[in-house]
PDB file of N, CA and C in Angstrom:
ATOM      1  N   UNK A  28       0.803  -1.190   0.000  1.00 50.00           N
ATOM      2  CA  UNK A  28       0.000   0.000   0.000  1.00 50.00           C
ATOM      3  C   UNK A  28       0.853   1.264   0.000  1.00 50.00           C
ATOM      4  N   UNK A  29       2.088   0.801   0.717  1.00 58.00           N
ATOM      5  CA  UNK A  29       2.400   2.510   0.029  1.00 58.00           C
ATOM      6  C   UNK A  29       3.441   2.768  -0.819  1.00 58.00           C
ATOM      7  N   UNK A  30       3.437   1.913  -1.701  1.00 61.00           N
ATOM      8  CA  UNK A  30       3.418   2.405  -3.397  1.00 61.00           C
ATOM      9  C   UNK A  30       2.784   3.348  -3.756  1.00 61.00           C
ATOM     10  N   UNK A  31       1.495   2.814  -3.328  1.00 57.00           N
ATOM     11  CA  UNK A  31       0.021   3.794  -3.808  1.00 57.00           C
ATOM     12  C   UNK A  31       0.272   5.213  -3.246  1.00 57.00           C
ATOM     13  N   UNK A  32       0.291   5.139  -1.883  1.00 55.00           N
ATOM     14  CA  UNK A  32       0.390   6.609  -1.615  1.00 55.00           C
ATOM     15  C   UNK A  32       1.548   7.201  -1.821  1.00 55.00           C
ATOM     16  N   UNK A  33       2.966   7.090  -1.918  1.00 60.00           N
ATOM     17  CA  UNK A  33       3.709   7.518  -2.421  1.00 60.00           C
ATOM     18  C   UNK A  33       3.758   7.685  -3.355  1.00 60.00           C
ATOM     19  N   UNK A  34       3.156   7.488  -4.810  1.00 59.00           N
ATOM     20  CA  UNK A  34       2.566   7.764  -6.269  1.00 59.00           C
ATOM     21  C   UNK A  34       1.860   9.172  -5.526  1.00 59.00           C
ATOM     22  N   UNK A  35       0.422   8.592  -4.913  1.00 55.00           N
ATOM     23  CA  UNK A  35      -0.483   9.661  -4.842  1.00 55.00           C
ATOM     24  C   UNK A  35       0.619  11.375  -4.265  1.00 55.00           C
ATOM     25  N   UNK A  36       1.192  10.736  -3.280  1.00 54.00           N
ATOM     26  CA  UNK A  36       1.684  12.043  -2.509  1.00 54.00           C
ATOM     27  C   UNK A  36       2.846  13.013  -3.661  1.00 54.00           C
ATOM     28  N   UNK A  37       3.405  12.418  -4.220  1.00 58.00           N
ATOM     29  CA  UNK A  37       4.431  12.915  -5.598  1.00 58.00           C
ATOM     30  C   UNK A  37       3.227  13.509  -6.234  1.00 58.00           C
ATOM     31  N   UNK A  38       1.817  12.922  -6.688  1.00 57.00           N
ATOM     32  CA  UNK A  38       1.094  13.918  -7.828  1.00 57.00           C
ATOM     33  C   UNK A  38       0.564  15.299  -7.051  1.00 57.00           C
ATOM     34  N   UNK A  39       0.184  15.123  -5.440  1.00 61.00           N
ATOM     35  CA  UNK A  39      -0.379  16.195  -5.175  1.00 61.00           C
ATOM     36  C   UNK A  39       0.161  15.965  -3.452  1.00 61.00           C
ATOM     37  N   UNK A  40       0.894  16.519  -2.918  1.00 62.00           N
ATOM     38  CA  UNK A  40       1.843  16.075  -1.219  1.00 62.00           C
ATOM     39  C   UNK A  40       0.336  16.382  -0.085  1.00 62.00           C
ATOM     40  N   UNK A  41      -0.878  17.229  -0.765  1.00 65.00           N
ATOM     41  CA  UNK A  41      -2.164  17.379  -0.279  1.00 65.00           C
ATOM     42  C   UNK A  41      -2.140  15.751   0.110  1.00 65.00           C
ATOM     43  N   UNK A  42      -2.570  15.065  -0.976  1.00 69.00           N
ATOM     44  CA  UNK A  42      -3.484  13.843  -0.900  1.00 69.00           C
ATOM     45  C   UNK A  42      -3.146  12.803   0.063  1.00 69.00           C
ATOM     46  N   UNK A  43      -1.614  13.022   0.490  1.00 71.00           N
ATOM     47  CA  UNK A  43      -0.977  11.925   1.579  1.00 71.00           C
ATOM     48  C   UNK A  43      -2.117  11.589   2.695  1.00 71.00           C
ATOM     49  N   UNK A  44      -2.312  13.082   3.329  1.00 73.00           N
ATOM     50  CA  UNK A  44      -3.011  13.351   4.311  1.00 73.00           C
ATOM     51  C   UNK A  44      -4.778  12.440   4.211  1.00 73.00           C
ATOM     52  N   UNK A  45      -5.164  12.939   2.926  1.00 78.00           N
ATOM     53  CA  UNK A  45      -6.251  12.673   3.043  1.00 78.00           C
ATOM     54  C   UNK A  45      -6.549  11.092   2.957  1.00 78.00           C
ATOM     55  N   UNK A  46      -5.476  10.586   2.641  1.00 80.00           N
ATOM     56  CA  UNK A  46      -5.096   8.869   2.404  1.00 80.00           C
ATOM     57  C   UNK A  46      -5.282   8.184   3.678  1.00 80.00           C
ATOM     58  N   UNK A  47      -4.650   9.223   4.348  1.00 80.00           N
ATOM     59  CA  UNK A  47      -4.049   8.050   5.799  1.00 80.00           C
ATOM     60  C   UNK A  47      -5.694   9.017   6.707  1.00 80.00           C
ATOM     61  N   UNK A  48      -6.210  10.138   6.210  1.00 82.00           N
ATOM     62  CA  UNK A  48      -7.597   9.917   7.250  1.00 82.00           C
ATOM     63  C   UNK A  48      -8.466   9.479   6.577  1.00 82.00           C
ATOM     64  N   UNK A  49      -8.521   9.239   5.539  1.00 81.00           N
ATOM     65  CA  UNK A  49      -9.431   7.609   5.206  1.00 81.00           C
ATOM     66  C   UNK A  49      -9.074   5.988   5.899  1.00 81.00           C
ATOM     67  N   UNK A  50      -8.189   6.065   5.164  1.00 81.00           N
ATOM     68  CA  UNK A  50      -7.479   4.641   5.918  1.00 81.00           C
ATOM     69  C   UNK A  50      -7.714   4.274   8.056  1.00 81.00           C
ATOM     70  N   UNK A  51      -7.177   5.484   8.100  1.00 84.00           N
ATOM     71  CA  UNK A  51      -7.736   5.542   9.849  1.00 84.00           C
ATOM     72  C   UNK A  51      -9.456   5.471  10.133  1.00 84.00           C
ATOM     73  N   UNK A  52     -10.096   5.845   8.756  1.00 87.00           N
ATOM     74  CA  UNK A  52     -11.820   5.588   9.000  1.00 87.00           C
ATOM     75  C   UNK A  52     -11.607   4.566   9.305  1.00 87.00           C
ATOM     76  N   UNK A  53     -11.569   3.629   8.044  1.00 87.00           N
ATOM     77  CA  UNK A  53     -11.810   2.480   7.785  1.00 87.00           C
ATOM     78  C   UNK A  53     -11.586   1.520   8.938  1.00 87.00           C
ATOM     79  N   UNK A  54      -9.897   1.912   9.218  1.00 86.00           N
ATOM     80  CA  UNK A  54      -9.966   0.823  10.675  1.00 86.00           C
ATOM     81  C   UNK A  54     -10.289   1.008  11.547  1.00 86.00           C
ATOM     82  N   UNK A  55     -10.762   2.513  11.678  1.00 88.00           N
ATOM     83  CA  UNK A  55     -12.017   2.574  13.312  1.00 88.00           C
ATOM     84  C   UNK A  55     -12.849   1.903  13.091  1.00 88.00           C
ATOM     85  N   UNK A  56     -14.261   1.950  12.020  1.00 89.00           N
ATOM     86  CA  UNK A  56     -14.921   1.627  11.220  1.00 89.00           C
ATOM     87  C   UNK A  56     -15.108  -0.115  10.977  1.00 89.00           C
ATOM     88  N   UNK A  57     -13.980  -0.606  11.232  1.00 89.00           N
ATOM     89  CA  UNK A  57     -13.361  -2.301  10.709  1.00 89.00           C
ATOM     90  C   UNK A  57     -13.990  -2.776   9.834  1.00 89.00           C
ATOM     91  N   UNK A  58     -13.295  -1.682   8.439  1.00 88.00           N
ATOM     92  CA  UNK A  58     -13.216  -2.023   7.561  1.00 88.00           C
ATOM     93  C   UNK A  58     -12.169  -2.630   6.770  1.00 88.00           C
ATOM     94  N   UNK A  59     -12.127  -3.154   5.990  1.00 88.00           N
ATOM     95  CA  UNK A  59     -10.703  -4.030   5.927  1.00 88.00           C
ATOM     96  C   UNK A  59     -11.012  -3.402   3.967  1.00 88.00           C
ATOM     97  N   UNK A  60      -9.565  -2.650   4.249  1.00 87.00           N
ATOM     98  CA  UNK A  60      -9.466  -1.918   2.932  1.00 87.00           C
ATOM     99  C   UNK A  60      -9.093  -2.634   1.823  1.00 87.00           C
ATOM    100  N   UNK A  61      -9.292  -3.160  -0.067  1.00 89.00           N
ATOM    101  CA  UNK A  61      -9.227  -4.321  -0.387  1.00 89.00           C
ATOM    102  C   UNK A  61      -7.979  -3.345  -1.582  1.00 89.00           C
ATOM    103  N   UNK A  62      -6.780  -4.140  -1.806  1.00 88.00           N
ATOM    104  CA  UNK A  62      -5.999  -3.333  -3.010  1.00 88.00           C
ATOM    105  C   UNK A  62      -6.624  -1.993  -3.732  1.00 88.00           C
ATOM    106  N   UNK A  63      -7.869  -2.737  -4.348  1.00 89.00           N
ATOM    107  CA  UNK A  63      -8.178  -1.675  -5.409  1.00 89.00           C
ATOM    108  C   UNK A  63      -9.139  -0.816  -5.019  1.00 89.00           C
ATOM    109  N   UNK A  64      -9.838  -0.702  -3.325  1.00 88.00           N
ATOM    110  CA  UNK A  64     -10.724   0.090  -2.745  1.00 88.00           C
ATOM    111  C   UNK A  64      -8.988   1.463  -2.622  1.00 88.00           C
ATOM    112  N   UNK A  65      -7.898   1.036  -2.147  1.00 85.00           N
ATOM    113  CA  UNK A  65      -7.411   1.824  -1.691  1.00 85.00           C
ATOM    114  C   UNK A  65      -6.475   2.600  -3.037  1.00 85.00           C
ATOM    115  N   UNK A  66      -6.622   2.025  -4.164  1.00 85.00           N
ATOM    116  CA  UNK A  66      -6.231   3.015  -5.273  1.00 85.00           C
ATOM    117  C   UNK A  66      -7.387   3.370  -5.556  1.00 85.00           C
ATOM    118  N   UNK A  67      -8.624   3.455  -5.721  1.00 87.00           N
ATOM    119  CA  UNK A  67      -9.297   4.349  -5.824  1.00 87.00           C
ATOM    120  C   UNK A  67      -9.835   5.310  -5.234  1.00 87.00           C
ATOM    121  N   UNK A  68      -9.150   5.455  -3.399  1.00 85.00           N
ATOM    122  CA  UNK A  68      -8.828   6.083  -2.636  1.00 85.00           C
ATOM    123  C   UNK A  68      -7.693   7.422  -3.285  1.00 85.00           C
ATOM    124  N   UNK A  69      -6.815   6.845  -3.985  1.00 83.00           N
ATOM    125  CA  UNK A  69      -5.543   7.402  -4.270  1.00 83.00           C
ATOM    126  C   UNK A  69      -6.226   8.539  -5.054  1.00 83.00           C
ATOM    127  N   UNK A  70      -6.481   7.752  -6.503  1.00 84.00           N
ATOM    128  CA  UNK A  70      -6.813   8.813  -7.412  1.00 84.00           C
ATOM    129  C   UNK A  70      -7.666   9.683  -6.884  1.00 84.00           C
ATOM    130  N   UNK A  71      -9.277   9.662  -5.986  1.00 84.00           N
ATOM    131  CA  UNK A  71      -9.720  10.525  -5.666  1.00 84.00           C
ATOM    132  C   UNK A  71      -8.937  11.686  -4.442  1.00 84.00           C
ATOM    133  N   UNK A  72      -8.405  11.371  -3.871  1.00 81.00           N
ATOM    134  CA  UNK A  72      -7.288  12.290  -2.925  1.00 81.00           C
ATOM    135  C   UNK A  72      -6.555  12.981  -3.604  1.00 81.00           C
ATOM    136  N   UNK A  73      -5.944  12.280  -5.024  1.00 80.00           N
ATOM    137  CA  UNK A  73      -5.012  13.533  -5.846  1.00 80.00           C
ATOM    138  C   UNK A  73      -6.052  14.253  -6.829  1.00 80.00           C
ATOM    139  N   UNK A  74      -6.983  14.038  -7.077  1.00 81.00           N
ATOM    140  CA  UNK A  74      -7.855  14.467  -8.178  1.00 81.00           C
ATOM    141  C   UNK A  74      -8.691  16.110  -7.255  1.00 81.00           C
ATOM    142  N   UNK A  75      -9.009  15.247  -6.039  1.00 79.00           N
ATOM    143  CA  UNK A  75      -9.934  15.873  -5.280  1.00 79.00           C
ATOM    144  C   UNK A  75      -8.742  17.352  -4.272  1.00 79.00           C
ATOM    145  N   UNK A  76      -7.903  16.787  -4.024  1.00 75.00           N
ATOM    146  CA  UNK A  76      -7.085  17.433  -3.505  1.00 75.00           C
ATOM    147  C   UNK A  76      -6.367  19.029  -4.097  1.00 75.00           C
ATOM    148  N   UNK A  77      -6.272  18.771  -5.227  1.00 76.00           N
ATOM    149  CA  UNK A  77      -6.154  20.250  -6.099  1.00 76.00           C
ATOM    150  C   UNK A  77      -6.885  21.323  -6.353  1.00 76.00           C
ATOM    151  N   UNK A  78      -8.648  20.473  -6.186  1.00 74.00           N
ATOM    152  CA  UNK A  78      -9.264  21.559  -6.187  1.00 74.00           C
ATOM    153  C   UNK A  78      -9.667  21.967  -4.629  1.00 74.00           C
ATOM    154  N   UNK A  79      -9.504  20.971  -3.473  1.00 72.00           N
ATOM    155  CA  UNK A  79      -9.874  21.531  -2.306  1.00 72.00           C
ATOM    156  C   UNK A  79      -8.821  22.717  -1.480  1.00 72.00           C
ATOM    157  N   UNK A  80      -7.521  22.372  -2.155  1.00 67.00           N
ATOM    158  CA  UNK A  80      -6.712  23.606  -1.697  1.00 67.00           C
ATOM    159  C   UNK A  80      -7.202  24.772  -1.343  1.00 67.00           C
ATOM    160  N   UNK A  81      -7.375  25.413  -2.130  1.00 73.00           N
ATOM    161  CA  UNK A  81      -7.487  27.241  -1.774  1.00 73.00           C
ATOM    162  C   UNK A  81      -9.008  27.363  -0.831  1.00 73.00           C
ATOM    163  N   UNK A  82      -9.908  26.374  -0.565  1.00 74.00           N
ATOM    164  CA  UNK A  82     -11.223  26.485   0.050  1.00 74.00           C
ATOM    165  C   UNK A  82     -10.789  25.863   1.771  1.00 74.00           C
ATOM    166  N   UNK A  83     -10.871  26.661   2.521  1.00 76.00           N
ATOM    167  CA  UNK A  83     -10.665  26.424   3.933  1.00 76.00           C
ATOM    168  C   UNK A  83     -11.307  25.478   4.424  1.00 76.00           C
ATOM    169  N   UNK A  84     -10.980  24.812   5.197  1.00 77.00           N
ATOM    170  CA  UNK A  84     -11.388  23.324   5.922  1.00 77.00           C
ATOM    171  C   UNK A  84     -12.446  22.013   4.600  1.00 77.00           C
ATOM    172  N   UNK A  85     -11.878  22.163   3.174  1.00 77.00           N
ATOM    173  CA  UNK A  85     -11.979  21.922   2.433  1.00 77.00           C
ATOM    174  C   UNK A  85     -12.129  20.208   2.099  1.00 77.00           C
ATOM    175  N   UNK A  86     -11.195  19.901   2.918  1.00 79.00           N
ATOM    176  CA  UNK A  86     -10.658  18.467   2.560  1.00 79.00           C
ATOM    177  C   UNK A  86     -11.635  17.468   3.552  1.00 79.00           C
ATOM    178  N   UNK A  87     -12.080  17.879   4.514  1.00 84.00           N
ATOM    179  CA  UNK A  87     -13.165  17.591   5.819  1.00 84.00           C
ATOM    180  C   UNK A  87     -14.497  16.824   4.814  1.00 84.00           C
ATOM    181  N   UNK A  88     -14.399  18.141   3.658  1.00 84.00           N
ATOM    182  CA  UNK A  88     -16.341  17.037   3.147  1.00 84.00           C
ATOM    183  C   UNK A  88     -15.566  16.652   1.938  1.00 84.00           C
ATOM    184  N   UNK A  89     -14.236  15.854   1.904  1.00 85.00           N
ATOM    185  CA  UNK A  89     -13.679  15.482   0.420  1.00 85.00           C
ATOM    186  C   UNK A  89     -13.458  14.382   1.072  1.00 85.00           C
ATOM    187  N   UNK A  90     -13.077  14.085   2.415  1.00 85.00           N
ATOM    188  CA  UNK A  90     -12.883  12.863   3.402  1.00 85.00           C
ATOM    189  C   UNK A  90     -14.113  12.545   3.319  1.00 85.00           C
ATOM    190  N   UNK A  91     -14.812  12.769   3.525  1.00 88.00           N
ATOM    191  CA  UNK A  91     -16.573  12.362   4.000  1.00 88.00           C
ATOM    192  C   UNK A  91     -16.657  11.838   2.429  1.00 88.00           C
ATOM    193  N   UNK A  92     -16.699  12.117   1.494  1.00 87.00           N
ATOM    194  CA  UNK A  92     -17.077  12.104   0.320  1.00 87.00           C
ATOM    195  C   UNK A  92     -16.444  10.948  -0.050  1.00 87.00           C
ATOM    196  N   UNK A  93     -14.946  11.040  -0.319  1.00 87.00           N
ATOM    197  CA  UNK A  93     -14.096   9.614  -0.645  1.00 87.00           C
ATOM    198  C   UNK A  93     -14.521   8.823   0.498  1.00 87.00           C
ATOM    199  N   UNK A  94     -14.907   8.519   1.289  1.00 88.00           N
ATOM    200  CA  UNK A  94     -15.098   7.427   2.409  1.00 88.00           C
ATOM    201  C   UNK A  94     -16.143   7.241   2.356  1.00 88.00           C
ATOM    202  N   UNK A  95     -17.685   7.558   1.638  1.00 90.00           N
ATOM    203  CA  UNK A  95     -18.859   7.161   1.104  1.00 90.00           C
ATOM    204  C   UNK A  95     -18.967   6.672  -0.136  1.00 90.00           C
ATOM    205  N   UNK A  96     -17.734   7.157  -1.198  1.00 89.00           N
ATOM    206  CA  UNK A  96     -17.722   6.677  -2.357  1.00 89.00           C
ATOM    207  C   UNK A  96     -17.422   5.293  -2.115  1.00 89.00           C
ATOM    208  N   UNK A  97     -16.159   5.370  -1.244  1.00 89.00           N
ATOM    209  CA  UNK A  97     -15.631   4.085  -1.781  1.00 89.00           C
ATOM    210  C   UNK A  97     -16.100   2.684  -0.959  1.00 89.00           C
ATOM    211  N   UNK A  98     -16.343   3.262   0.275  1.00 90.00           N
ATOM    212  CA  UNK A  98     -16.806   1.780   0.824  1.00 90.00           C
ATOM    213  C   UNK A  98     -18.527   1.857   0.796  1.00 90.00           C
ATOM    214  N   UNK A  99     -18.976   2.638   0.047  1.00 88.00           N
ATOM    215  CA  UNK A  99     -20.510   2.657  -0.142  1.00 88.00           C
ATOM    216  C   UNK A  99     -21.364   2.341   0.999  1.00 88.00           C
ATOM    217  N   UNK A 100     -20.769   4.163   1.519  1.00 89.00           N
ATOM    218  CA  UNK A 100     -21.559   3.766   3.089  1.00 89.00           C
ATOM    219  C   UNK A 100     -22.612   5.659   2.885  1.00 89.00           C
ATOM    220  N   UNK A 101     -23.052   6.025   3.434  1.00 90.00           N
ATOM    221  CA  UNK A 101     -23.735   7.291   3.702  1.00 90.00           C
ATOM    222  C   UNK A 101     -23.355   8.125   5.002  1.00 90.00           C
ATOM    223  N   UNK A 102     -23.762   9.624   4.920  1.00 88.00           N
ATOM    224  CA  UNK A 102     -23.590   9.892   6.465  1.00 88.00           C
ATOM    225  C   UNK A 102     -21.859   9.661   7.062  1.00 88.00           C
ATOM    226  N   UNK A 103     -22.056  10.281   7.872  1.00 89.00           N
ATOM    227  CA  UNK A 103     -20.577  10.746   8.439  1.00 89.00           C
ATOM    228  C   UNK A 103     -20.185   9.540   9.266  1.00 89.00           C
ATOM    229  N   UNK A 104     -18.876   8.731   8.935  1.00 88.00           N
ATOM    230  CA  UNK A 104     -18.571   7.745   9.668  1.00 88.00           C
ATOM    231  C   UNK A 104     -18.056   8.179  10.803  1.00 88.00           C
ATOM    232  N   UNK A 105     -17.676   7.217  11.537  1.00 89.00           N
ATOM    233  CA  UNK A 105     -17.855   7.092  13.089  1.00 89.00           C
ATOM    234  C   UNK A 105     -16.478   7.158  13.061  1.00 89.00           C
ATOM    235  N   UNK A 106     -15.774   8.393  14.149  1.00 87.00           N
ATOM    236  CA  UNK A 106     -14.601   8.936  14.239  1.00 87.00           C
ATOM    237  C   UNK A 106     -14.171   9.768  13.472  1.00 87.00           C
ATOM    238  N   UNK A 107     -14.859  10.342  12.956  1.00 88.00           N
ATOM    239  CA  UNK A 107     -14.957  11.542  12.274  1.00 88.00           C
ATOM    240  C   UNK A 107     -14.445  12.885  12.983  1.00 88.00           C
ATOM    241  N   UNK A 108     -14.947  12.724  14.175  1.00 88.00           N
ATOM    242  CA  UNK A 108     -14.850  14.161  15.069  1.00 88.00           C
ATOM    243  C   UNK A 108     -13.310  13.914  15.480  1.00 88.00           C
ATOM    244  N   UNK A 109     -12.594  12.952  15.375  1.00 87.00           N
ATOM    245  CA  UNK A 109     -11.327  13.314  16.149  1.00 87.00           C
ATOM    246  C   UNK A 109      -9.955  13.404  14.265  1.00 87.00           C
ATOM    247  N   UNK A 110     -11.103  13.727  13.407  1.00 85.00           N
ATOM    248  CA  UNK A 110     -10.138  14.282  12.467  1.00 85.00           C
ATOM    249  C   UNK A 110     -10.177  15.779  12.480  1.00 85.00           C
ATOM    250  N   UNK A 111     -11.695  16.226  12.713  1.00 85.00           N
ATOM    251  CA  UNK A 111     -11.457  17.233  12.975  1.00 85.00           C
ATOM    252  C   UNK A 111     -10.719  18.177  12.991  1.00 85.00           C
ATOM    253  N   UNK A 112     -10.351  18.220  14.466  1.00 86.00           N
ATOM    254  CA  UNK A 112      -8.944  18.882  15.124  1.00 86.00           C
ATOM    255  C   UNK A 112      -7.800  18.870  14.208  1.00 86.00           C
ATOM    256  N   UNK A 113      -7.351  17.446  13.915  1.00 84.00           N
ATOM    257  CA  UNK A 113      -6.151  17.584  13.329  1.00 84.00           C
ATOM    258  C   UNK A 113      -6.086  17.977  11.976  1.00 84.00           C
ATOM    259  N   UNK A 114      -7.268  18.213  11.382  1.00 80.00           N
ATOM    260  CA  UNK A 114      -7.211  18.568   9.597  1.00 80.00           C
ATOM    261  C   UNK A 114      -7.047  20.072  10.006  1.00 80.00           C
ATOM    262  N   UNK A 115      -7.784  20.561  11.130  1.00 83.00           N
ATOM    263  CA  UNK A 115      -7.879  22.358  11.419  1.00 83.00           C
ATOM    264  C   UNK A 115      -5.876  22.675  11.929  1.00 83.00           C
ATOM    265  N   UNK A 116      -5.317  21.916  12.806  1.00 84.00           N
ATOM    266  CA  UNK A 116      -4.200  21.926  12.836  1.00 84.00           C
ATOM    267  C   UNK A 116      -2.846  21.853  11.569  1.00 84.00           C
ATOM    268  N   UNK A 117      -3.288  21.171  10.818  1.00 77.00           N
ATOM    269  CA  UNK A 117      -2.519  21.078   9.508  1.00 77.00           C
ATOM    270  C   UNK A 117      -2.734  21.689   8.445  1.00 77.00           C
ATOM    271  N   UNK A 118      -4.081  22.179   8.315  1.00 73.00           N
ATOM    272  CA  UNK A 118      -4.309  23.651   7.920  1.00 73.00           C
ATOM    273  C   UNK A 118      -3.518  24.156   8.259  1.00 73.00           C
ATOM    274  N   UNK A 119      -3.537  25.254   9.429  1.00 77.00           N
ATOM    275  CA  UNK A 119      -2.840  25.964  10.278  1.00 77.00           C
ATOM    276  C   UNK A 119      -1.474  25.615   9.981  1.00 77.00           C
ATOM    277  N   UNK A 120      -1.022  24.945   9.758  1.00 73.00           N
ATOM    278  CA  UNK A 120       0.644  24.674   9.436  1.00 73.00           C
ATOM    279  C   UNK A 120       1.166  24.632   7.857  1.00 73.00           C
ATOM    280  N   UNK A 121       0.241  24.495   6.777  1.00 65.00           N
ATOM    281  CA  UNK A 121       0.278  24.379   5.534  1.00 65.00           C
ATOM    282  C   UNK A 121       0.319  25.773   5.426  1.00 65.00           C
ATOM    283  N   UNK A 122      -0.984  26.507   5.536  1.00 63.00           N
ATOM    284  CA  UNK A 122      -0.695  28.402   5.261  1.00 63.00           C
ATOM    285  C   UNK A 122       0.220  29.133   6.182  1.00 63.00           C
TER     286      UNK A 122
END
């Protein structure tokens, strides 16, 4: 797996982030992520990631979004609130 994100993080160094707070859904969640659930994780994190830049706390409903796409779930998964904090923190350190 991290082939994948090291591809992803070289196309856009955004998408790393949004990789590993999907991936941390999933295993709160116990979901068991399958090869090709988690490259299509990839591409949407670098795809999605370029345009969420310049829009503040941006990447929050792009997480929600890739983590309903891909494991075809609805609604805000469970552990959600303790990304929160840290997406508002790494904001804060990116600008």
């Amino acid at each position: 797996m991290s082939v994948v994100s090291a591809v992803s993080a070289m196309i856009c160094p955004y998408s790393h982030h949004l990789l590993t707070f999907n991936h941390r859904l999933a295993a709160f969640n116990g979901v068991e992520i399958k090869f090709a659930q988690y490259v299509l994780l990839a591409i949407i994190a670098s795809i999605g990631s370029m345009g969420s830049a310049p829009v503040p706390s941006g990447s929050l409903v792009l997480i929600i979004t890739a983590y309903n796409t891909v494991f075809n779930t609805t609604g805000v998964p469970n552990g959600f609130e303790f990304i929160i904090p840290i997406d508002w923190f790494l904001g804060r350190m990116q600008t």
